[in-house]
Coordinates of C-alpha atoms and ligand atoms in Angstrom, one line a residue:
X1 CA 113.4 124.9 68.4
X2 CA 115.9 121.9 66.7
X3 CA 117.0 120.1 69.5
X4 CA 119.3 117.0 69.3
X5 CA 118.4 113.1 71.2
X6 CA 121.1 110.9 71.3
X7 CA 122.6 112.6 68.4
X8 CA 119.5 112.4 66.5
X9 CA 118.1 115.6 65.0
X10 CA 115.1 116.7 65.3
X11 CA 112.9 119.4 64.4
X12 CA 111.2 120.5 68.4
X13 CA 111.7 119.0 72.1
X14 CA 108.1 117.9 72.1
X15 CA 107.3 114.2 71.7
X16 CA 103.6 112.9 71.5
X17 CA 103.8 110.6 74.2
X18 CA 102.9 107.4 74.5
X19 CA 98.8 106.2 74.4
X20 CA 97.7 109.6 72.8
X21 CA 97.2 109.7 68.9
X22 CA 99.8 106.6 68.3
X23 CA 97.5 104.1 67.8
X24 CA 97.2 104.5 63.4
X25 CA 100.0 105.9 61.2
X26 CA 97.8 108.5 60.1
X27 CA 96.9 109.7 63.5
X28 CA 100.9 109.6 64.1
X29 CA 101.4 112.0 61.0
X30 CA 99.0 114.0 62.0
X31 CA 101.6 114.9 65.6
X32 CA 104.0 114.7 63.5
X33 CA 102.7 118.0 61.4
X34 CA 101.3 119.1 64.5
X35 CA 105.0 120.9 66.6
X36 CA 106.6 117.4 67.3
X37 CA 110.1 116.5 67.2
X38 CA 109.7 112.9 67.5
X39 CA 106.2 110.8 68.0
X40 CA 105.6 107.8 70.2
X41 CA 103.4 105.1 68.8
X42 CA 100.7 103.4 71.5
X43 CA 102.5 100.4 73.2
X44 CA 102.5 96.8 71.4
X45 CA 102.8 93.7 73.0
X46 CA 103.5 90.1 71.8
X47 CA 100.1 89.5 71.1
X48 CA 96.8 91.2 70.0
X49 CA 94.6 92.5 73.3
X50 CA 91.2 94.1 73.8
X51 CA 92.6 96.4 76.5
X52 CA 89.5 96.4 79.8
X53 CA 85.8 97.1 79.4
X54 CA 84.1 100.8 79.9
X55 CA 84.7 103.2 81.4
X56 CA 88.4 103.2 80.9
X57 CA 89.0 107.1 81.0
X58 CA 87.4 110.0 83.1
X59 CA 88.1 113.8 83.1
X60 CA 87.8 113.9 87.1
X61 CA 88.5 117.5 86.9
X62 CA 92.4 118.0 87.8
X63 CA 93.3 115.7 85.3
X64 CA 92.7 112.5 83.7
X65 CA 92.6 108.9 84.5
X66 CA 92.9 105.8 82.6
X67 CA 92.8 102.1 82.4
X68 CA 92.3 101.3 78.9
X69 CA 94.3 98.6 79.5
X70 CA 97.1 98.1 77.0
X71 CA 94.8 97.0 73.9
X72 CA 97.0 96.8 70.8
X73 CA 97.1 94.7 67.6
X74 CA 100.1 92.6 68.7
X75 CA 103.7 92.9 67.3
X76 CA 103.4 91.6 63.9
X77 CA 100.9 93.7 63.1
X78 CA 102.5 96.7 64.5
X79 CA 105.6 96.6 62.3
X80 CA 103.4 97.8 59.7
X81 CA 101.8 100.6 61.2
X82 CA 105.3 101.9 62.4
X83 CA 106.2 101.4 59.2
X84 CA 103.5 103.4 57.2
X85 CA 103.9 105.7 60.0
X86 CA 107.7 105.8 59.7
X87 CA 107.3 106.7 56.0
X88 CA 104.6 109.8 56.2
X89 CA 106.5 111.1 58.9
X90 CA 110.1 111.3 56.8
X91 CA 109.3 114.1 55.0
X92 CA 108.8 116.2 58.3
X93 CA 112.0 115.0 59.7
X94 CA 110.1 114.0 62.7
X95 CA 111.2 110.9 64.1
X96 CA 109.1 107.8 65.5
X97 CA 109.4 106.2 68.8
X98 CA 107.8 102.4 68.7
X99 CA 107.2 101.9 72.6
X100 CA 106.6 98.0 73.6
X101 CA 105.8 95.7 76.8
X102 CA 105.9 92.2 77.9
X103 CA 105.2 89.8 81.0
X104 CA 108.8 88.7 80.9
X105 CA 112.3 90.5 80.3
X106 CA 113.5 88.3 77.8
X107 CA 109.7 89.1 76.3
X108 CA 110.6 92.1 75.5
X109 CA 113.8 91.7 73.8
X110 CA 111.8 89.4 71.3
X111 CA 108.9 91.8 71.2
X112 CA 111.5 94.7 70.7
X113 CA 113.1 92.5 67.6
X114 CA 109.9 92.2 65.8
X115 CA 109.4 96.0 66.1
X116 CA 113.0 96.6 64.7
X117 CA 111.7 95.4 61.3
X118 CA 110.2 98.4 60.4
X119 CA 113.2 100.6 61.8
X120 CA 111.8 103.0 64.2
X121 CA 114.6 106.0 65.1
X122 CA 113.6 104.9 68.9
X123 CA 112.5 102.1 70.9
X124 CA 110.8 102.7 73.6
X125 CA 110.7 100.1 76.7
X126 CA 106.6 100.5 78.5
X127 CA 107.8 98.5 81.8
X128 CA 105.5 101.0 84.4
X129 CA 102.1 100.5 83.1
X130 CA 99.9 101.2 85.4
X131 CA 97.3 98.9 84.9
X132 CA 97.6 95.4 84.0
X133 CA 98.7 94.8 88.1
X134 CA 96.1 91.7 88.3
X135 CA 97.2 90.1 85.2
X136 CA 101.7 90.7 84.8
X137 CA 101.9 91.4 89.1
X138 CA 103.8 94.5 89.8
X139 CA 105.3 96.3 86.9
X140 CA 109.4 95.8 86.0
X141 CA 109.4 99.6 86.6
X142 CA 109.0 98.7 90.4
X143 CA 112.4 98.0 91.2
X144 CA 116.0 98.5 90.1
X145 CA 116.8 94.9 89.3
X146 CA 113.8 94.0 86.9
X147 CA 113.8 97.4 85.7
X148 CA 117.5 96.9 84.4
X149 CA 117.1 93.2 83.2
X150 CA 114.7 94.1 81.0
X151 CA 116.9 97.2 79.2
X152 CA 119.7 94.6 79.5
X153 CA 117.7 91.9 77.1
X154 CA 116.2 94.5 74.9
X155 CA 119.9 95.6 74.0
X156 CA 120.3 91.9 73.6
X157 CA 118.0 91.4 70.8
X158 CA 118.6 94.6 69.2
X159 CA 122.0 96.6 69.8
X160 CA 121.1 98.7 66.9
X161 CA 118.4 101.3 67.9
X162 CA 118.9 103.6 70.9
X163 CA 116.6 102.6 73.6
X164 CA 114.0 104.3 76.0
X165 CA 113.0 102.7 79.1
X166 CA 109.6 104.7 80.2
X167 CA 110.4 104.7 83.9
X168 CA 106.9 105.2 87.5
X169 CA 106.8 107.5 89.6
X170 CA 105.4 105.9 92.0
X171 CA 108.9 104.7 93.7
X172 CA 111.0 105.6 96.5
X173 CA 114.2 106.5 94.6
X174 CA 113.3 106.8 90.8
X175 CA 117.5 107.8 90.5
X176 CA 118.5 104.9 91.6
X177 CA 116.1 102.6 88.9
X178 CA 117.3 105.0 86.4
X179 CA 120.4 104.6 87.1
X180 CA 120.4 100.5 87.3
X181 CA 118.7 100.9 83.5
X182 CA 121.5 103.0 82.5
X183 CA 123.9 101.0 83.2
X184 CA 122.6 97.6 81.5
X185 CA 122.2 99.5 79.1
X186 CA 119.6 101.4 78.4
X187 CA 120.6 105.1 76.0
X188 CA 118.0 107.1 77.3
X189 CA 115.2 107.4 80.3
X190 CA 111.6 108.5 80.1
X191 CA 109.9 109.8 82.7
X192 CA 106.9 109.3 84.3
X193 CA 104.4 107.0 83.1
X194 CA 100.4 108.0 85.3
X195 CA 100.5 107.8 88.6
X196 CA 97.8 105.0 90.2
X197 CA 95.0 106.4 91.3
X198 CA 91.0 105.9 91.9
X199 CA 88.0 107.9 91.5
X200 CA 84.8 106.7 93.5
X201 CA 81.3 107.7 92.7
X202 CA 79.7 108.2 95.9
X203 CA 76.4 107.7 94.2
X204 CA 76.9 103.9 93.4
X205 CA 79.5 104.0 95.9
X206 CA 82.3 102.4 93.3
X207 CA 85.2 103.3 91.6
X208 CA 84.3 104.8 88.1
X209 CA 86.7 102.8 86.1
X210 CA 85.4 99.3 85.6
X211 CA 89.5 98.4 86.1
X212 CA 88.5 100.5 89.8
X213 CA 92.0 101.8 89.8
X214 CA 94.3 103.6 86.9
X215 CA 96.9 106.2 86.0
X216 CA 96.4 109.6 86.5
X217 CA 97.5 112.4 83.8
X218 CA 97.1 115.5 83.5
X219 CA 97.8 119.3 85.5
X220 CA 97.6 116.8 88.4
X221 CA 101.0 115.2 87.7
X222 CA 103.1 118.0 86.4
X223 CA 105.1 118.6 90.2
X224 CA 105.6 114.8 90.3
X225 CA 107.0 115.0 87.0
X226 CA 109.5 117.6 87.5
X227 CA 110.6 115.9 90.9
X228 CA 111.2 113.0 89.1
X229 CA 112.8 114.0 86.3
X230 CA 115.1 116.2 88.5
X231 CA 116.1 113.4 90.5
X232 CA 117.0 111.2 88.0
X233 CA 119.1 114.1 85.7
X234 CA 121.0 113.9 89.3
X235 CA 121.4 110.3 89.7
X236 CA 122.4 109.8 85.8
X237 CA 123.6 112.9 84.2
X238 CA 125.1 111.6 81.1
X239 CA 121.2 109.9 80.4
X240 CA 118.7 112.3 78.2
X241 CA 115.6 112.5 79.7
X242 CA 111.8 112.3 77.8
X243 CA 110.1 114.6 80.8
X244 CA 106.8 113.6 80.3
X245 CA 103.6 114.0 82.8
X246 CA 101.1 117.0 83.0
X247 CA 102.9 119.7 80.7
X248 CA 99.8 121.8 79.1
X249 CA 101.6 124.9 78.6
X250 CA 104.7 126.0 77.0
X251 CA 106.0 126.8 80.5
X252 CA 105.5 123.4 81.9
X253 CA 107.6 122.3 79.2
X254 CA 110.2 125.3 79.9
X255 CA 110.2 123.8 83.9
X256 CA 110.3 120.4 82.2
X257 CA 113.8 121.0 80.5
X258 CA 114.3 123.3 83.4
X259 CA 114.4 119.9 85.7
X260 CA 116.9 118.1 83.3
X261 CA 114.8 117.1 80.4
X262 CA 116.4 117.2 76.8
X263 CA 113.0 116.0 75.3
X264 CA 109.6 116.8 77.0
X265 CA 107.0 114.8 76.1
X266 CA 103.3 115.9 75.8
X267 CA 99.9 113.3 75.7
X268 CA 96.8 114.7 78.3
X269 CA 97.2 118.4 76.7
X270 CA 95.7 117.1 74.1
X271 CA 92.6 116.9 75.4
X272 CA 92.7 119.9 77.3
X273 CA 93.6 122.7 74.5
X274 CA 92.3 120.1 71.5
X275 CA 94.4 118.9 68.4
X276 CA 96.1 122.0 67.8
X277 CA 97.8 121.8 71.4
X278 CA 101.4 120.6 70.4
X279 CA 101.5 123.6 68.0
X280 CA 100.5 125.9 70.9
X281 CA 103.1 124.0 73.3
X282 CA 106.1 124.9 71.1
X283 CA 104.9 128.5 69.8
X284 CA 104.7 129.3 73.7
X285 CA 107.5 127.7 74.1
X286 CA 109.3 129.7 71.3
X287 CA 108.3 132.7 72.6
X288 CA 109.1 132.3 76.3
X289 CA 112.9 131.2 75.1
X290 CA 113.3 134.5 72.8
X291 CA 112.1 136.8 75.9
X292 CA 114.5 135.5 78.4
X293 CA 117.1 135.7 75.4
X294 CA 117.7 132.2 74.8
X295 CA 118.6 130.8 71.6
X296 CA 117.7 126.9 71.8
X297 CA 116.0 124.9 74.5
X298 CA 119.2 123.3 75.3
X299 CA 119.8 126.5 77.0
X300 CA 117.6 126.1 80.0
X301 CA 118.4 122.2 80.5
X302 CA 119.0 121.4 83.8
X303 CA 119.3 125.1 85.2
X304 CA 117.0 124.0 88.3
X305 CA 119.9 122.0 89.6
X306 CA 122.5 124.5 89.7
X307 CA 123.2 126.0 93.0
X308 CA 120.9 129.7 93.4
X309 CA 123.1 132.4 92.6
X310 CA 120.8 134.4 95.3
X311 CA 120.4 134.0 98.6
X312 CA 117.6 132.4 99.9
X313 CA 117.8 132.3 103.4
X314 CA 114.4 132.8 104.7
X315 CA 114.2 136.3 106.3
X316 CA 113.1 135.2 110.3
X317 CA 109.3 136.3 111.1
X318 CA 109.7 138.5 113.9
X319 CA 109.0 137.8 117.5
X320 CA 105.9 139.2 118.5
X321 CA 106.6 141.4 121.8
X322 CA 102.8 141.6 123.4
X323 CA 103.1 138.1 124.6
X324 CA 100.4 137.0 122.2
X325 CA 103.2 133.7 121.4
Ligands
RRO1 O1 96.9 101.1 78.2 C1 96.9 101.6 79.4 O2 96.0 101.4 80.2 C2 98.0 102.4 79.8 C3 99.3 102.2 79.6 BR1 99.9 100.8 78.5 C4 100.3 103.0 80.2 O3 101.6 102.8 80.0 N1 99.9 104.0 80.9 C5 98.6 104.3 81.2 O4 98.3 105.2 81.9 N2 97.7 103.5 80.6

């Protein structure tokens, strides 16, 4: 299951995604012992934040949604934890991915340089946050120009370490913001971030979150993934992809790689199939690979883009003759 990032190696394709578990270093170690490859560390901003008010997260029974609103202990303080976390996590070999926002583009090249200090393999650019829309506007994720000025400033302040930008789905063309990214700069896409949503109870007649709208996750997402992930592996084939959205199974993350992804990144199923669920993700993964006779996930990468080597022309229903169309 070693797979290779940007030339970095690492141990599996999964990645503990963003918001799940990376909010302490020992809850980061504890993905990291868990199947990951590489772990992604809750998103810090320049400053400390409470994140909204309960309820910020509901099982609504397809998946989840959330608006915990991007709570975090500000910058400074993070180094440290992506430090401590850094250091319990070298002995697996697993990497860590520090993942970061703003309000401004040139925000987040200074917010990305305080990171830096405590050397995370990754950095990963949050600019499609769901749920901060009445505070920051609509997120950089939104279109191709802010999207690309904010990879362009984070390679500003820090050349050094390869960068993520954590692309929405909820865009016309997510190839052509990936590909704007890409080319100020950016190493590496991932995709998608929750997809905005609400959940009303009909009792009270109000949306459940107190935030009324936020990001859905879960078995929901997973075709909305894949389609997006496709799309931009088209749009930017030379960019490795983080697939991330809805993958509870090993197969999901099979399609996921399947769609383009070099990385396939894993948060909801955590809830779903409990703490041990990144284990499971990768032993089914394992297993499927070694059936089909493959010897690495890079095997399967991108294989839903290739032309079918079938045909699939629909075979024509036939005509009904007793006049009944
Ligand atoms: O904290 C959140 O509400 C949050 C963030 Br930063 C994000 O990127 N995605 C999401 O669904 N929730």
């Amino acid at each position: 299951m070693k797979t290779t990032f940007l030339n970095i190696d690492l141990p599996s394709p999964l990645v503990l995604a963003s918001g799940i578990w990376g909010t302490s270093a020992s809850l980061l170690a504890r993905a990291g012992a868990a199947g990951c490859g590489a772990v992604t560390a809750k998103s810090a901003g320049p400053t400390p934040r409470g994140g909204h008010v309960n309820p910020t997260a509901l099982d609504w029974g397809h998946g989840l949604i959330n608006a915990i609103g991007l709570p975090n202990p500000g910058a400074e303080a993070e180094v440290q934890v992506l430090a401590d976390a850094r250091e319990r996590l070298e002995p697996l070999g697993v990497k860590l991915i520090a993942s970061f926002f703003a309000d401004t583009a040139e925000g987040f090249g200074q917010v990305a340089a305080i990171l830096a200090r405590a050397r995370p393999h990754l950095l990963e650019a949050n600019i499609s946050c769901p749920n901060v829309h009445s505070e920051f506007g609509d997120p950089f994720a939104a279109s191709a120009g802010s999207a690309a000025e904010v990879a362009a400033a984070v390679k500003r302040a820090v050349p050094d370490i390869p960068l993520i930008v954590k692309l929405a789905p909820n865009v016309p063309n997510i190839g052509r913001i990936a590909r704007a990214v890409v080319d100020a700069g950016a190493d590496a896409i991932c995709a998608i971030n929750t997809m905005p949503g609400m959940i009303i109870d009909i009792e009270s007649g109000q949306p459940v979150l107190q935030n009324r709208s936020g990001g859905l996750s879960g078995p929901a997402i997973l075709p909305i993934a894949l389609r997006s992930v496709y799309e931009i592996h088209r749009a930017v084939p030379e960019a490795p992809i983080v697939g991330t959205g809805g993958v509870t199974r090993g197969e999901d993350a099979i399609a996921m790689l399947m769609a383009g992804a070099t990385l396939v990144g894993v948060g909801s199923a955590i809830h779903y199939r409990g703490p041990g669920a990144l284990t499971l993700i990768r032993d089914e993964m394992d297993a499927w690979l070694t059936a089909h006779g493959y010897t690495s996930p890079a095997d399967v990468i991108g294989l839903a883009l290739r032309e079918p080597a079938y045909d699939i022309q629909p075979t024509p229903a036939p005509i009904p003759t007793d006049g009944s169309r």
